[in-house]
Amino acid sequence: MIPISPGRSRRATLAGAVCALLVAGTGLTGCSEDPNEGTNGVGRLPADQIQTKAQKAAASVGTVRLHGSVQAGGRSYDLDMRLKPQGGIGSVSTEGETFRLLRVGQELYLKADAAFWGKGGDGKGDSKAADKLASKYVKVPKGDPSYTKFIGFTDKNVLLGGLLTLHGKLSTDGHHEQDGTRTVRVTGDDGAGGTLDVSLEGKPYPLRLVRAGEAGTLTFSSWGADFPLEKPAKGDTLDYGKQLPTS
């Protein structure tokens, strides 16, 4: 059975009424709604081709907003990032702490409050360092473990390249809607390998991903919508040195 959203049901009801009006008195037996009528046509394709078209559409445009949760390295991260080739900006939350990430080119900055910086690896922390770093865009040294750990969250190609592939046997799972946009859903191993909702309107962009193994759910929006990206003001920036405090 194909799941139908409330919005889709309203359209189906209206289409049915128009159809009944058109065939009344003509001797015809009636008509049925084509769920792919007026779409970009990817809903008629096999599941593997839909996934490929979504991957190509995502790669063809420079900017996107990514929002949701991912499991990585034994932790759960909540992300709200805007990404483009030159870098990215947004917020990351994990284990009750939230911080902002900003990357311009290869320069990565992290901004958090004193409580974040004050949680040292020895459980005591460094309150003096925490107060100094609080609410500043702290430049993350390339040799610091945090640089490697967090720069991937600001890289569109790294994030999407590893996310937009479902696992197992692919199949389609009906027509749906994501924030008012009609989609076709592709699943891997009947959902165990993840699900991907692909837009049926305009370019076949991926709009929603449920990762395999309950490893998070992400939504994608603002495809192709540019946003400002620049280094923080000098007065808001702090270069701590070769390595950040342990926290």
Coordinates of C-alpha atoms in Angstrom, one line a residue:
M1 CA 0.0 0.0 0.0
I2 CA 1.3 3.5 -0.9
P3 CA 1.3 5.9 2.1
I4 CA -0.6 9.1 1.3
S5 CA -0.2 12.3 3.3
P6 CA -3.1 14.6 4.3
G7 CA -2.0 17.1 1.7
R8 CA -1.8 14.5 -1.0
S9 CA -5.2 13.2 0.0
R10 CA -6.7 16.6 -0.5
R11 CA -5.2 16.8 -3.9
A12 CA -6.5 13.4 -4.7
T13 CA -10.0 14.3 -3.6
L14 CA -10.0 17.4 -5.8
A15 CA -8.6 15.5 -8.8
G16 CA -11.3 12.9 -8.3
A17 CA -14.0 15.5 -8.3
V18 CA -12.7 17.2 -11.4
C19 CA -12.4 13.8 -13.1
A20 CA -16.0 12.9 -12.2
L21 CA -17.2 16.2 -13.6
L22 CA -15.3 15.8 -16.9
V23 CA -16.6 12.2 -17.6
A24 CA -20.2 12.9 -16.5
G25 CA -22.5 12.2 -19.5
T26 CA -19.7 11.1 -21.8
G27 CA -20.2 7.3 -21.4
L28 CA -16.6 6.9 -20.1
T29 CA -16.0 4.7 -17.1
G30 CA -13.9 7.2 -15.2
C31 CA -10.2 8.1 -14.7
S32 CA -7.5 7.6 -12.1
E33 CA -4.8 9.9 -10.8
D34 CA -1.2 9.3 -11.8
P35 CA 1.0 10.1 -8.8
N36 CA 3.8 11.0 -11.1
E37 CA 1.8 13.4 -13.3
G38 CA 3.3 16.9 -13.2
T39 CA 6.5 15.7 -11.5
N40 CA 10.1 15.5 -12.7
G41 CA 9.5 11.9 -13.6
V42 CA 12.0 10.2 -11.3
G43 CA 9.2 8.4 -9.5
R44 CA 8.8 6.2 -12.6
L45 CA 12.4 5.0 -12.4
P46 CA 13.9 1.9 -10.7
A47 CA 15.1 2.5 -7.2
D48 CA 18.8 2.4 -8.1
Q49 CA 18.4 5.0 -10.8
I50 CA 16.5 7.3 -8.4
Q51 CA 19.3 7.1 -5.8
T52 CA 21.9 7.8 -8.6
K53 CA 19.9 10.8 -9.8
A54 CA 19.6 12.2 -6.2
Q55 CA 23.4 11.8 -5.7
K56 CA 24.1 13.6 -9.0
A57 CA 21.6 16.4 -8.2
A58 CA 23.3 16.9 -4.8
A59 CA 26.7 17.0 -6.4
S60 CA 25.6 19.5 -9.1
V61 CA 24.8 22.3 -6.7
G62 CA 27.2 24.1 -4.3
T63 CA 25.0 24.9 -1.3
V64 CA 22.7 23.1 1.1
R65 CA 21.4 23.2 4.6
L66 CA 21.7 20.0 6.6
H67 CA 19.7 19.5 9.7
G68 CA 19.3 16.5 12.0
S69 CA 21.2 13.9 14.0
V70 CA 24.0 11.5 13.2
Q71 CA 25.8 8.8 15.2
A72 CA 29.6 8.9 14.8
G73 CA 32.5 7.6 16.9
G74 CA 30.2 6.3 19.6
R75 CA 28.5 9.7 20.1
S76 CA 25.3 11.3 18.9
Y77 CA 25.6 14.7 17.2
D78 CA 22.7 17.1 16.4
L79 CA 23.7 19.2 13.4
D80 CA 22.3 22.3 11.8
M81 CA 24.9 23.3 9.1
R82 CA 24.9 25.4 6.0
L83 CA 27.6 24.2 3.5
K84 CA 29.2 25.3 0.3
P85 CA 32.5 24.6 -1.4
Q86 CA 34.4 27.4 0.4
G87 CA 33.3 26.2 3.8
G88 CA 30.4 26.0 6.2
I89 CA 28.8 27.4 9.3
G90 CA 26.3 26.1 11.9
S91 CA 25.8 24.5 15.2
V92 CA 26.7 21.1 16.6
S93 CA 25.3 19.6 19.9
T94 CA 26.6 16.5 21.7
E95 CA 26.3 15.2 25.2
G96 CA 24.4 18.3 26.4
E97 CA 26.8 20.8 24.9
T98 CA 26.3 23.0 21.9
F99 CA 29.0 24.8 20.0
R100 CA 29.3 26.6 16.6
L101 CA 31.6 25.7 13.8
L102 CA 32.8 28.0 11.1
R103 CA 35.2 27.0 8.3
V104 CA 36.5 29.4 5.7
G105 CA 38.8 27.7 3.3
Q106 CA 41.0 25.5 5.5
E107 CA 40.7 27.7 8.6
L108 CA 38.4 26.2 11.2
Y109 CA 36.9 28.1 14.1
L110 CA 35.0 26.8 17.1
K111 CA 32.8 29.0 19.4
A112 CA 31.4 27.8 22.7
D113 CA 30.6 29.0 26.2
A114 CA 32.8 28.8 29.3
A115 CA 31.0 25.6 30.5
F116 CA 32.1 23.9 27.3
W117 CA 35.8 24.9 27.6
G118 CA 35.8 24.3 31.3
K119 CA 35.2 20.6 31.0
G120 CA 38.8 19.3 31.0
G121 CA 39.9 15.7 30.5
D122 CA 40.8 15.4 34.2
G123 CA 37.3 16.4 35.3
K124 CA 38.5 19.6 36.8
G125 CA 38.9 21.9 33.8
D126 CA 40.7 25.2 33.6
S127 CA 38.4 28.1 34.6
K128 CA 40.9 30.8 33.6
A129 CA 41.3 29.3 30.1
A130 CA 37.5 28.7 29.8
D131 CA 36.8 32.4 30.6
K132 CA 39.3 33.5 28.0
L133 CA 37.9 31.2 25.3
A134 CA 34.2 31.8 26.0
S135 CA 32.1 33.3 23.2
K136 CA 35.2 33.8 21.0
Y137 CA 35.7 32.2 17.6
V138 CA 38.7 30.1 18.6
K139 CA 40.9 29.1 15.7
V140 CA 41.5 25.3 15.7
P141 CA 45.1 24.4 14.9
K142 CA 45.5 21.9 12.1
G143 CA 47.6 19.7 14.3
D144 CA 44.9 19.5 17.0
P145 CA 42.8 16.3 17.1
S146 CA 39.6 18.5 17.1
Y147 CA 40.5 19.8 13.7
T148 CA 40.3 16.4 12.1
K149 CA 37.3 15.5 14.1
F150 CA 35.2 18.5 13.3
I151 CA 36.2 19.7 9.9
G152 CA 34.2 17.0 8.2
F153 CA 31.0 18.5 9.6
T154 CA 31.7 21.6 7.5
D155 CA 32.6 19.8 4.2
K156 CA 29.6 19.2 1.9
N157 CA 31.4 16.6 -0.2
V158 CA 32.6 14.7 2.8
L159 CA 29.3 14.6 4.5
L160 CA 27.1 13.9 1.5
G161 CA 29.5 11.6 -0.2
G162 CA 29.3 9.2 2.8
L163 CA 25.6 9.7 3.5
L164 CA 23.6 9.4 0.3
T165 CA 24.2 5.7 -0.4
L166 CA 21.7 3.2 1.0
H167 CA 22.7 -0.3 2.0
G168 CA 21.4 -3.6 0.7
K169 CA 18.8 -4.3 -2.0
L170 CA 17.1 -1.1 -3.2
S171 CA 13.4 -0.7 -3.7
T172 CA 10.8 2.1 -3.9
D173 CA 8.3 2.7 -1.1
G174 CA 5.7 4.9 -2.5
H175 CA 5.0 8.6 -2.8
H176 CA 5.3 10.9 0.2
E177 CA 5.8 14.6 1.1
Q178 CA 8.6 16.4 2.9
D179 CA 7.7 20.0 4.0
G180 CA 5.1 20.3 1.3
T181 CA 7.2 18.9 -1.5
R182 CA 6.2 15.6 -3.2
T183 CA 8.8 12.9 -2.9
V184 CA 9.4 9.3 -3.9
R185 CA 11.0 7.1 -1.2
V186 CA 13.8 4.7 -1.8
T187 CA 14.7 2.0 0.8
G188 CA 17.6 -0.3 1.3
D189 CA 16.7 -3.8 2.5
D190 CA 13.1 -2.7 3.2
G191 CA 14.3 0.2 5.4
A192 CA 17.0 -1.7 7.4
G193 CA 19.6 -0.2 5.1
G194 CA 18.2 3.3 5.3
T195 CA 15.6 5.3 3.5
L196 CA 15.9 8.3 1.2
D197 CA 13.1 10.7 0.1
V198 CA 13.9 12.3 -3.2
S199 CA 12.1 15.4 -4.6
L200 CA 9.6 14.9 -7.4
E201 CA 9.5 18.6 -8.0
G202 CA 12.3 20.4 -9.9
K203 CA 15.7 18.7 -9.6
P204 CA 15.6 15.4 -7.8
Y205 CA 17.4 16.6 -4.7
P206 CA 17.5 14.4 -1.6
L207 CA 15.2 15.8 1.0
R208 CA 15.2 13.4 3.9
L209 CA 17.5 10.5 4.9
V210 CA 17.0 7.9 7.6
R211 CA 20.4 6.2 8.1
A212 CA 20.8 2.5 8.4
G213 CA 21.2 1.0 11.8
E214 CA 19.3 3.8 13.6
A215 CA 22.3 6.1 13.0
G216 CA 20.3 9.2 12.6
T217 CA 17.9 11.2 10.5
L218 CA 18.8 14.2 8.4
T219 CA 16.8 16.6 6.3
F220 CA 18.2 18.6 3.4
S221 CA 16.9 22.0 2.2
S222 CA 18.0 25.3 0.7
W223 CA 19.7 23.6 -2.2
G224 CA 21.5 26.2 -4.3
A225 CA 20.6 29.1 -1.9
D226 CA 23.7 31.1 -1.3
F227 CA 24.6 32.4 2.2
P228 CA 27.4 34.7 3.5
L229 CA 30.6 33.1 4.7
E230 CA 33.5 35.1 6.0
K231 CA 36.1 35.0 8.7
P232 CA 35.0 36.3 12.1
A233 CA 36.0 39.8 13.1
K234 CA 39.5 40.1 14.5
G235 CA 38.1 41.2 17.9
D236 CA 35.9 38.1 18.0
T237 CA 38.8 35.7 17.2
L238 CA 41.3 34.0 19.4
D239 CA 44.3 32.0 18.3
Y240 CA 45.1 29.7 21.2
G241 CA 48.2 28.3 19.8
K242 CA 49.3 24.8 18.6
Q243 CA 46.7 22.8 20.6
L244 CA 43.4 23.6 22.3
P245 CA 42.8 22.8 26.0
T246 CA 41.6 19.3 26.6
S247 CA 37.8 19.3 26.9

